Amino acid sequence: MKKTIYFISLAMAALFVSCSGTTDDASISFSVPREIVSSVFKSSDSSAQSDYAVKKIKCTLLDKNEKEIDSQTDDIAENTNTVITFSGIPAGTKVSASATIYGSDNENSPEYSLYTGQSGKITVKPGNNTITLKLKKTTTTVVLYNNTSATATPALSYATLTDDSVSSPKELLAKDSESSPIIVDYCFDNSNNLYAIVNNTAETGSSYSINKYKYNNGYNNKSDVTTYTIGETVDVATIDYIEASSDDKLYAVIDSMYIAQLILTDPTTEANNGTVSFNAYTLPTDWSNIKTFCTDGTNFYVIVSITSYDDMQSEIQTVKLVSCTVSGENQLTENKSILLASTATVEGDTPVFSVPEYNDALEYKDLCYINGKLYLLVSDVMKEGYNNTTSYSRGALCTFTVGDNGEIASDKIGIGYQKTPSYFLYTGSYDQATVSYPTITRTAYIGDVDSKLFYGPVKFVARKQDELIIADDGFSMVSEEYTDHQGHTQATVSSKNSVVTYNLNTESLNFVSLNGEYFEEKYSGYFYSSGFYATNQ
């Protein structure tokens, strides 16, 4: 990926009259020449940027400690000069400047960073001063996590994604022992700020907190991390998932059965800590278990399982994707729903994920809403197996449209789903009757990065306007010679982790493989004889 850097000058000139009334005060004018604006929005490596109807530039003046002195935002357009002026800056002040160019669909839609940069520090002198600022294309920051490793591998980290690689992860929160904090779930708001729910297992009785990591083309400023503690008086057994709409507007699934708004109280101490309280919603009475959910800020979209019984009192499990609104006294009211799966035949309603095309062990991993569409990740990963059974490591991205009345309709189901089986041979247990080691065939449905198929998508790990960034986590197999028994074969299993980009415009997948273990599981080892034997090699 090409890196584009533009140089912009900060011109400083003395004012006739200043706020302090001295002649040593200065004004600082930030000027973006029209030729640079034109180049930024028509550069060859920014094909999507011309799609934004509204383009803005935000300039921030910082003191010697990089604390904000002043900030201004202005619209920019091609073939014009954009100038932002900061007034009343005393001579002798040590300052630096930062700038970000944003794009958005309209004045009320989320803004997405396109280019950003920051200058070095200068000391303001009377007269003209110049600061050189490098403006670079904004990169994609992905969040990586690993809650199962017993090593010092970071439990939460972030990295920069390019077309074919991921940079070395930078640690946000370490997991270096069994009592270390566990990242339960995390999400992004419209400004790409990161919120992580932390289960502090070292605490007595297990307590939760929320870490907020402010986004600035990454999450590398430790002073921008705020911790919100969930009070002891809150009656919560487990927090399962969280979602955000706008800044500090969070929602969570509690005990797999309830949805609540999380109310964050501003930090009041020098330790930069705040508190969390809950505002729970009343849900439909037939809901049994919430799989995952998301919100567009007004409506909720929930994947819920429902347990019912037929006339013979046989249990029926049904999974639905439901559109809901809040009414009355915090009542979550079901508007429309679409049937995803059912263990029984539903008259007049065909499930979206029907057996045998989709395995009945399908997991609903993550859900998000973008511009009238729902994007759902489903995973079908089963690594344990025995003789003559089938292994699965696959999954899909599925899309649904949402109408003005909340009606949900299936759109594209099964993007990146492996439907063709592979066959692997391995040596079975010694058979005394035939005095031999039988050869066993295992059927496996596993993804293939080269063919752009998922191994097991688990989560959206970044928020972008034109792309979905997905964590893919599963395993692969290969048949090879069994070293302990010449002439026999073993099937070796290896971990497969990737960051996958789904382009919303071209509807195409791009896989970037990861070295090392991330996401949910470690799949490595081999199976032979009559079963599966996992190792952590």
Coordinates of C-alpha atoms in Angstrom, one line a residue:
M1 CA 0.0 0.0 0.0
K2 CA 1.4 3.4 -1.0
K3 CA 1.9 6.0 1.7
T4 CA 1.0 9.5 0.7
I5 CA 2.5 12.4 2.7
Y6 CA 1.7 16.0 2.2
F7 CA 3.4 19.0 3.8
I8 CA 1.3 21.9 5.1
S9 CA 2.6 25.1 6.7
L10 CA 1.3 26.9 9.8
A11 CA 1.7 30.6 9.2
M12 CA 1.9 32.8 12.3
A13 CA 1.4 36.6 12.2
A14 CA 1.2 39.3 14.9
L15 CA -2.2 40.7 15.7
F16 CA -2.9 44.5 16.2
V17 CA -5.1 43.7 19.2
S18 CA -5.0 40.6 21.4
C19 CA -7.0 39.2 24.3
S20 CA -4.3 40.2 26.7
G21 CA -3.7 43.6 25.2
T22 CA 0.1 43.1 24.7
T23 CA 1.9 43.4 21.4
D24 CA 3.6 40.0 22.0
D25 CA 0.5 38.0 21.3
A26 CA 0.3 36.2 18.0
S27 CA -2.3 34.6 15.8
I28 CA -1.6 31.2 14.2
S29 CA -3.2 30.6 10.9
F30 CA -3.5 27.1 9.5
S31 CA -3.8 27.2 5.7
V32 CA -4.5 24.3 3.4
P33 CA -3.8 25.4 -0.2
R34 CA -6.2 24.4 -2.9
E35 CA -3.7 22.3 -4.8
I36 CA -3.1 20.2 -1.7
V37 CA -6.8 19.8 -1.1
S38 CA -7.3 18.7 -4.7
S39 CA -4.4 16.2 -4.4
V40 CA -5.6 14.7 -1.2
F41 CA -9.1 13.9 -2.5
K42 CA -8.0 12.7 -5.9
S43 CA -4.9 10.7 -5.0
S44 CA -4.7 7.3 -6.6
D45 CA -4.6 5.5 -3.3
S46 CA -7.8 6.9 -1.9
S47 CA -10.5 5.7 -4.3
A48 CA -13.2 5.7 -1.7
Q49 CA -12.6 9.3 -0.5
S50 CA -14.4 11.0 -3.4
D51 CA -17.6 9.2 -2.2
Y52 CA -17.9 11.4 0.8
A53 CA -20.3 14.3 0.3
V54 CA -19.0 16.3 3.3
K55 CA -15.2 16.9 3.9
K56 CA -13.9 18.7 6.9
I57 CA -10.6 19.5 8.5
K58 CA -10.0 19.7 12.2
C59 CA -7.0 21.6 13.5
T60 CA -5.8 21.4 17.1
L61 CA -3.2 23.5 18.9
L62 CA -1.3 21.8 21.6
D63 CA 0.9 23.1 24.5
K64 CA 4.3 21.7 25.5
N65 CA 2.6 18.9 27.4
E66 CA 0.5 18.0 24.3
K67 CA -2.7 19.3 26.1
E68 CA -5.2 21.0 23.9
I69 CA -5.1 24.8 23.8
D70 CA -7.7 25.3 21.2
S71 CA -9.4 23.3 18.4
Q72 CA -11.4 24.4 15.3
T73 CA -13.2 22.6 12.5
D74 CA -14.1 23.9 9.0
D75 CA -15.5 22.5 5.8
I76 CA -13.1 22.1 2.9
A77 CA -13.8 21.9 -0.8
E78 CA -11.8 21.5 -3.9
N79 CA -10.3 24.6 -5.7
T80 CA -10.5 26.7 -2.5
N81 CA -8.1 27.8 0.2
T82 CA -9.1 26.7 3.7
V83 CA -7.7 28.9 6.5
I84 CA -8.2 28.4 10.2
T85 CA -6.9 31.0 12.6
F86 CA -6.1 30.7 16.3
S87 CA -5.9 34.1 18.1
G88 CA -4.3 35.4 21.3
I89 CA -1.3 33.1 21.6
P90 CA 1.4 34.7 23.8
A91 CA 4.9 34.9 22.3
G92 CA 7.2 32.5 24.1
T93 CA 4.6 29.8 24.2
K94 CA 5.8 26.3 23.1
V95 CA 3.3 24.8 20.8
S96 CA 2.7 22.0 18.3
A97 CA -0.2 21.4 15.9
S98 CA -2.2 18.4 14.7
A99 CA -4.7 18.2 11.8
T100 CA -7.2 15.6 10.6
I101 CA -9.2 15.5 7.4
Y102 CA -12.6 13.8 7.8
G103 CA -15.2 12.5 5.3
S104 CA -18.9 11.8 6.0
D105 CA -22.0 11.1 4.0
N106 CA -23.9 14.1 5.4
E107 CA -23.7 16.5 8.4
N108 CA -25.5 14.1 10.7
S109 CA -23.6 10.9 9.8
P110 CA -20.4 9.5 11.4
E111 CA -17.1 11.1 10.4
Y112 CA -14.3 8.9 9.2
S113 CA -10.6 10.0 9.4
L114 CA -9.0 10.1 5.9
Y115 CA -5.7 11.9 6.6
T116 CA -4.0 13.0 9.8
G117 CA -0.7 14.4 11.0
Q118 CA 1.1 16.2 13.8
S119 CA 4.0 18.7 13.8
G120 CA 7.0 19.1 16.0
K121 CA 7.2 21.7 18.8
I122 CA 8.2 25.3 18.3
T123 CA 8.4 28.4 20.5
V124 CA 6.2 31.2 19.2
K125 CA 8.1 34.4 18.4
P126 CA 6.7 37.8 17.5
G127 CA 6.4 38.0 13.7
N128 CA 6.1 35.2 11.3
N129 CA 6.7 31.6 12.4
T130 CA 6.4 28.3 10.4
I131 CA 5.6 24.8 11.5
T132 CA 5.9 21.8 9.1
L133 CA 3.2 19.2 9.5
K134 CA 3.2 15.8 7.7
L135 CA -0.3 14.7 6.7
K136 CA -0.6 10.9 6.1
K137 CA -3.4 8.7 5.0
T138 CA -5.2 7.2 8.0
T139 CA -4.4 3.5 8.5
T140 CA -6.7 0.7 9.6
T141 CA -6.2 -0.2 13.2
V142 CA -7.3 -3.8 14.2
V143 CA -7.8 -5.0 17.7
L144 CA -6.4 -8.5 18.5
Y145 CA -7.3 -10.5 21.6
N146 CA -6.4 -13.9 23.1
N147 CA -8.1 -15.1 26.3
T148 CA -7.0 -18.7 26.2
S149 CA -3.2 -18.5 26.2
A150 CA -1.5 -19.1 29.5
T151 CA 1.6 -17.3 28.3
A152 CA 2.5 -13.6 28.4
T153 CA 0.9 -13.0 25.0
P154 CA -1.2 -9.8 25.3
A155 CA -4.9 -10.5 26.0
L156 CA -5.7 -7.2 24.2
S157 CA -3.5 -5.5 21.6
Y158 CA -3.8 -3.4 18.4
A159 CA -2.0 -3.4 15.1
T160 CA -2.0 -1.7 11.7
L161 CA -3.5 -3.6 8.8
T162 CA -2.3 -3.3 5.2
D163 CA -3.4 -5.2 2.1
D164 CA -1.0 -8.1 2.9
S165 CA 0.3 -7.9 6.4
V166 CA -0.4 -6.9 10.1
S167 CA 2.2 -4.9 12.0
S168 CA 3.6 -6.2 15.3
P169 CA 0.9 -5.9 17.9
K170 CA 1.1 -3.2 20.6
E171 CA -0.1 -4.3 24.0
L172 CA -3.1 -2.6 25.6
L173 CA -3.7 -5.1 28.4
A174 CA -1.6 -8.1 29.3
K175 CA -2.7 -11.5 30.5
D176 CA 0.3 -13.1 32.2
S177 CA -1.2 -15.5 34.7
E178 CA -4.5 -17.3 35.4
S179 CA -5.6 -14.5 37.7
S180 CA -5.0 -11.8 35.2
P181 CA -7.9 -9.7 33.8
I182 CA -9.9 -11.4 31.1
I183 CA -11.3 -9.4 28.2
V184 CA -14.9 -10.6 28.0
D185 CA -15.9 -8.5 25.0
Y186 CA -15.2 -5.2 23.3
C187 CA -16.8 -2.8 20.9
F188 CA -16.3 0.5 19.0
D189 CA -18.4 3.7 19.0
N190 CA -18.9 5.9 16.0
S191 CA -15.6 7.6 16.7
N192 CA -13.7 4.3 16.8
N193 CA -13.1 4.6 20.5
L194 CA -12.6 1.2 22.0
Y195 CA -14.5 -0.1 25.0
A196 CA -13.5 -3.4 26.7
I197 CA -15.3 -5.2 29.4
V198 CA -12.8 -6.7 31.8
N199 CA -13.4 -9.5 34.3
N200 CA -10.9 -8.9 37.1
T201 CA -10.6 -12.5 38.2
A202 CA -8.0 -11.7 40.8
E203 CA -10.6 -9.8 42.7
T204 CA -12.7 -11.5 45.4
G205 CA -15.9 -12.7 43.9
S206 CA -14.9 -11.6 40.4
S207 CA -15.7 -8.0 39.5
Y208 CA -16.1 -6.2 36.2
S209 CA -14.8 -2.9 34.8
I210 CA -14.9 -1.1 31.5
N211 CA -11.7 0.3 29.9
K212 CA -12.2 3.0 27.3
Y213 CA -9.3 3.6 24.9
K214 CA -9.6 6.8 23.0
Y215 CA -8.9 6.5 19.3
N216 CA -6.2 8.7 17.7
N217 CA -5.2 6.6 14.7
G218 CA -4.4 3.9 17.2
Y219 CA -4.7 3.5 21.0
N220 CA -1.1 4.4 22.0
N221 CA -1.7 7.3 24.4
K222 CA -2.0 5.8 27.9
S223 CA -3.4 9.1 29.3
D224 CA -6.4 8.6 27.1
V225 CA -7.4 5.4 28.8
T226 CA -10.3 5.6 31.3
T227 CA -11.4 2.9 33.6
Y228 CA -15.0 2.6 34.8
T229 CA -15.7 0.4 37.8
I230 CA -19.0 -1.5 38.1
G231 CA -20.2 -1.0 41.6
E232 CA -20.5 -3.8 44.2
T233 CA -24.2 -3.0 44.6
V234 CA -25.0 -3.9 41.0
D235 CA -26.6 -7.4 40.9
V236 CA -24.8 -8.9 37.9
A237 CA -23.5 -12.4 37.6
T238 CA -22.0 -12.2 34.1
I239 CA -21.6 -9.6 31.4
D240 CA -21.6 -11.4 28.1
Y241 CA -21.5 -8.8 25.2
I242 CA -21.3 -5.0 24.8
E243 CA -22.2 -2.7 22.0
A244 CA -21.9 1.0 21.5
S245 CA -23.8 3.5 19.3
S246 CA -22.3 7.0 20.0
D247 CA -19.6 8.2 22.4
D248 CA -20.1 6.6 25.9
K249 CA -23.5 5.2 24.9
L250 CA -23.1 1.5 25.7
Y251 CA -25.4 -1.5 26.0
A252 CA -24.7 -5.0 27.4
V253 CA -26.2 -8.4 27.5
I254 CA -26.4 -9.5 31.2
D255 CA -26.4 -13.2 32.3
S256 CA -27.3 -14.1 28.6
M257 CA -30.9 -13.1 29.4
Y258 CA -31.1 -9.3 29.7
I259 CA -30.2 -6.2 27.8
A260 CA -29.2 -3.1 29.7
Q261 CA -27.9 0.4 29.0
L262 CA -24.6 1.1 30.8
I263 CA -24.5 4.6 32.2
L264 CA -20.9 5.8 32.5
T265 CA -20.2 8.4 35.2
D266 CA -17.4 10.8 34.4
P267 CA -14.1 10.3 36.2
T268 CA -13.8 12.3 39.4
T269 CA -10.4 11.3 40.6
E270 CA -6.8 11.8 39.4
A271 CA -6.6 8.1 38.8
N272 CA -8.9 8.7 35.8
N273 CA -11.5 6.3 37.1
G274 CA -15.3 6.5 36.7
T275 CA -18.2 4.2 37.6
V276 CA -20.9 2.2 35.8
S277 CA -24.6 1.8 36.6
F278 CA -27.3 -0.2 34.8
N279 CA -30.6 0.6 33.3
A280 CA -32.2 -2.7 32.4
Y281 CA -34.9 -3.2 29.8
T282 CA -37.9 -5.5 30.1
L283 CA -37.8 -8.1 27.4
P284 CA -40.5 -10.3 25.7
T285 CA -41.4 -13.1 28.0
D286 CA -40.7 -16.0 25.6
W287 CA -37.1 -15.1 25.1
S288 CA -34.8 -17.8 26.5
N289 CA -31.2 -16.9 25.7
I290 CA -29.6 -14.0 23.8
K291 CA -26.8 -15.0 21.4
T292 CA -25.6 -11.6 20.3
F293 CA -27.1 -8.2 19.5
C294 CA -26.4 -4.7 18.1
T295 CA -28.0 -1.3 17.9
D296 CA -28.3 1.6 15.5
G297 CA -28.8 4.0 18.4
T298 CA -32.6 3.7 18.3
N299 CA -33.5 0.2 17.4
F300 CA -32.1 -3.1 18.8
Y301 CA -31.4 -6.1 16.7
V302 CA -31.2 -9.3 18.8
I303 CA -30.4 -12.9 18.0
V304 CA -32.4 -14.9 20.5
S305 CA -33.1 -18.5 21.2
I306 CA -36.6 -19.6 22.3
T307 CA -37.5 -22.9 24.0
S308 CA -41.0 -24.2 23.4
Y309 CA -42.8 -27.6 23.4
D310 CA -45.0 -29.4 20.8
D311 CA -48.2 -31.3 21.6
M312 CA -46.1 -34.3 22.6
Q313 CA -44.1 -32.2 25.0
S314 CA -41.0 -32.6 22.9
E315 CA -38.6 -29.6 23.2
I316 CA -38.3 -27.3 20.3
Q317 CA -35.4 -24.8 20.0
T318 CA -35.9 -21.8 17.7
V319 CA -33.4 -19.1 16.9
K320 CA -34.7 -15.7 15.6
L321 CA -33.2 -12.4 14.5
V322 CA -35.5 -9.8 16.0
S323 CA -36.0 -6.0 15.4
C324 CA -37.0 -4.2 18.6
T325 CA -37.7 -0.7 19.8
V326 CA -38.0 0.7 23.3
S327 CA -41.4 1.7 24.5
G328 CA -43.2 2.6 27.7
E329 CA -41.2 2.0 30.9
N330 CA -38.0 0.6 29.4
Q331 CA -39.9 -2.1 27.6
L332 CA -38.1 -3.7 24.6
T333 CA -40.9 -4.4 22.1
E334 CA -40.5 -6.9 19.3
N335 CA -41.4 -5.4 15.9
K336 CA -40.4 -7.9 13.3
S337 CA -38.4 -11.1 13.2
I338 CA -36.9 -13.6 10.8
L339 CA -36.4 -17.3 11.6
L340 CA -32.7 -18.3 11.5
A341 CA -32.9 -22.0 12.7
S342 CA -35.3 -24.4 14.3
T343 CA -35.1 -28.0 15.5
A344 CA -38.7 -28.6 14.2
T345 CA -40.5 -27.9 11.0
V346 CA -42.1 -24.6 11.0
E347 CA -45.1 -24.4 8.8
G348 CA -44.9 -21.6 6.2
D349 CA -41.6 -20.4 7.5
T350 CA -38.3 -21.8 6.1
P351 CA -35.3 -21.1 8.4
V352 CA -32.4 -19.1 6.9
F353 CA -29.9 -21.7 8.2
S354 CA -31.4 -25.0 7.4
V355 CA -29.9 -28.5 7.9
P356 CA -28.1 -30.2 6.2
E357 CA -26.5 -27.2 4.3
Y358 CA -25.8 -25.6 7.6
N359 CA -24.7 -27.6 10.6
D360 CA -27.1 -27.5 13.6
A361 CA -24.1 -26.6 15.8
L362 CA -23.8 -23.2 14.0
E363 CA -22.7 -20.4 16.4
Y364 CA -23.9 -16.8 16.0
K365 CA -20.8 -14.8 16.8
D366 CA -21.2 -11.1 16.1
L367 CA -23.7 -8.7 14.6
C368 CA -23.4 -5.1 13.4
Y369 CA -25.6 -2.5 11.7
I370 CA -24.4 -0.2 8.8
N371 CA -26.7 2.0 6.7
G372 CA -29.8 -0.1 6.7
K373 CA -28.1 -3.5 6.7
L374 CA -27.2 -6.1 9.3
Y375 CA -24.0 -8.0 9.0
L376 CA -23.8 -11.3 10.9
L377 CA -20.9 -13.7 11.5
V378 CA -21.6 -17.3 11.9
S379 CA -19.1 -20.0 12.8
D380 CA -19.1 -23.8 12.5
V381 CA -16.0 -25.0 14.2
M382 CA -15.7 -28.5 15.8
K383 CA -12.2 -29.8 16.2
E384 CA -12.9 -32.8 18.5
G385 CA -13.8 -36.0 16.7
Y386 CA -13.4 -39.7 16.6
N387 CA -13.5 -42.5 14.0
N388 CA -15.6 -41.9 11.0
T389 CA -16.8 -38.5 12.2
T390 CA -16.7 -35.2 10.4
S391 CA -14.7 -32.2 11.5
Y392 CA -15.7 -28.6 10.7
S393 CA -13.7 -25.3 10.6
R394 CA -15.7 -22.9 8.5
G395 CA -18.1 -20.0 8.8
A396 CA -19.7 -17.2 6.9
L397 CA -20.6 -13.6 6.7
C398 CA -24.4 -13.1 6.1
T399 CA -26.3 -9.9 5.3
F400 CA -29.9 -8.8 6.0
T401 CA -31.8 -5.7 4.9
V402 CA -33.8 -3.7 7.4
G403 CA -36.9 -1.9 6.1
D404 CA -38.3 1.4 7.4
N405 CA -40.9 -0.5 9.4
G406 CA -38.2 -2.7 11.0
E407 CA -38.9 -5.7 8.7
I408 CA -35.8 -7.9 8.3
A409 CA -35.2 -9.8 5.1
S410 CA -32.3 -12.2 4.2
D411 CA -29.9 -10.7 1.6
K412 CA -26.7 -12.6 1.0
I413 CA -26.3 -15.8 3.1
G414 CA -23.1 -17.8 3.2
I415 CA -20.4 -15.4 2.0
G416 CA -17.1 -17.3 2.4
Y417 CA -18.7 -20.6 3.5
Q418 CA -17.0 -23.9 2.7
K419 CA -19.5 -26.3 1.2
T420 CA -17.1 -28.8 -0.4
P421 CA -15.6 -31.5 1.9
S422 CA -12.0 -32.5 2.1
Y423 CA -10.9 -36.0 3.0
F424 CA -7.9 -37.0 5.2
L425 CA -6.4 -40.4 6.0
Y426 CA -4.9 -41.4 9.2
T427 CA -3.9 -44.6 11.0
G428 CA -6.4 -46.2 13.4
S429 CA -5.9 -48.3 16.5
Y430 CA -4.4 -51.7 16.2
D431 CA -7.0 -54.3 15.1
Q432 CA -6.3 -57.7 16.7
A433 CA -8.7 -59.5 14.4
T434 CA -6.9 -58.4 11.2
V435 CA -3.5 -57.9 12.9
S436 CA -3.2 -54.5 11.3
Y437 CA -3.6 -50.8 11.8
P438 CA -6.7 -49.8 9.7
T439 CA -6.7 -46.7 7.6
I440 CA -9.4 -44.3 8.5
T441 CA -10.9 -41.6 6.4
R442 CA -12.0 -38.4 8.0
T443 CA -14.3 -35.9 6.3
A444 CA -13.7 -32.3 7.0
Y445 CA -15.3 -29.0 5.9
I446 CA -12.5 -26.5 6.4
G447 CA -11.9 -23.0 5.0
D448 CA -9.2 -22.1 2.6
V449 CA -7.5 -18.7 2.7
D450 CA -6.3 -19.1 -0.9
S451 CA -9.8 -19.6 -2.0
K452 CA -11.1 -16.7 0.2
L453 CA -13.2 -19.0 2.5
F454 CA -13.5 -18.5 6.3
Y455 CA -12.0 -21.0 8.8
G456 CA -14.3 -19.6 11.5
P457 CA -15.1 -15.9 11.8
V458 CA -15.6 -14.7 15.4
K459 CA -15.7 -10.9 15.6
F460 CA -15.6 -7.5 13.9
V461 CA -12.3 -6.1 15.0
A462 CA -12.4 -2.6 13.5
R463 CA -15.0 0.0 12.4
K464 CA -14.7 1.6 9.0
Q465 CA -17.0 3.3 6.6
D466 CA -16.5 1.1 3.5
E467 CA -15.1 -2.1 4.9
L468 CA -15.8 -4.7 7.6
I469 CA -12.7 -6.0 9.4
I470 CA -13.2 -9.5 10.7
A471 CA -11.2 -11.9 12.9
D472 CA -11.1 -15.4 11.4
D473 CA -10.1 -18.2 13.8
G474 CA -10.1 -22.0 13.1
F475 CA -7.8 -24.8 12.1
S476 CA -6.6 -26.6 9.0
M477 CA -5.5 -30.2 8.3
V478 CA -2.9 -31.9 6.1
S479 CA -2.2 -35.6 5.5
E480 CA 1.4 -36.6 6.0
E481 CA 3.5 -39.6 6.7
Y482 CA 3.1 -41.0 10.2
T483 CA 6.7 -41.0 11.6
D484 CA 6.2 -43.8 14.1
H485 CA 4.6 -46.2 11.7
Q486 CA 6.1 -46.2 8.2
G487 CA 3.6 -46.7 5.4
H488 CA 0.9 -45.1 7.5
T489 CA -0.6 -41.6 7.5
Q490 CA -1.5 -39.0 10.1
A491 CA -3.6 -35.9 9.7
T492 CA -1.8 -32.9 11.3
V493 CA -3.9 -30.0 12.6
S494 CA -2.6 -26.5 12.6
S495 CA -4.1 -23.2 13.8
K496 CA -5.4 -20.7 11.2
N497 CA -5.9 -17.1 12.2
S498 CA -6.5 -14.2 9.8
V499 CA -7.7 -10.7 9.6
V500 CA -10.3 -10.5 6.8
T501 CA -11.5 -7.4 5.1
Y502 CA -14.9 -7.4 3.4
N503 CA -15.3 -4.5 1.0
L504 CA -18.9 -3.2 1.2
N505 CA -18.7 -1.7 -2.3
T506 CA -17.1 -4.6 -4.3
E507 CA -18.5 -7.3 -1.8
S508 CA -15.2 -9.1 -1.9
L509 CA -13.0 -10.7 0.8
N510 CA -9.3 -10.2 1.4
F511 CA -7.5 -12.5 3.9
V512 CA -4.3 -11.4 5.8
S513 CA -2.8 -14.4 7.7
L514 CA -1.5 -13.8 11.2
N515 CA 1.7 -15.3 12.7
G516 CA 1.1 -16.4 16.2
E517 CA -2.0 -17.2 18.2
Y518 CA -4.8 -14.7 18.5
F519 CA -8.5 -14.6 18.9
E520 CA -10.3 -17.4 20.8
E521 CA -8.6 -20.7 20.5
K522 CA -5.3 -22.4 19.8
Y523 CA -5.7 -25.2 17.3
S524 CA -2.5 -27.2 16.8
G525 CA -1.5 -30.8 17.1
Y526 CA -2.5 -34.0 15.3
F527 CA -5.0 -36.8 15.6
Y528 CA -4.4 -40.5 14.9
S529 CA -5.4 -43.9 16.2
S530 CA -9.1 -43.7 17.2
G531 CA -9.3 -40.1 18.3
F532 CA -8.1 -36.5 18.3
Y533 CA -5.1 -35.5 20.3
A534 CA -4.4 -31.8 20.7
T535 CA -1.0 -30.3 21.5
N536 CA 0.1 -26.8 22.0
Q537 CA 3.1 -26.9 19.7

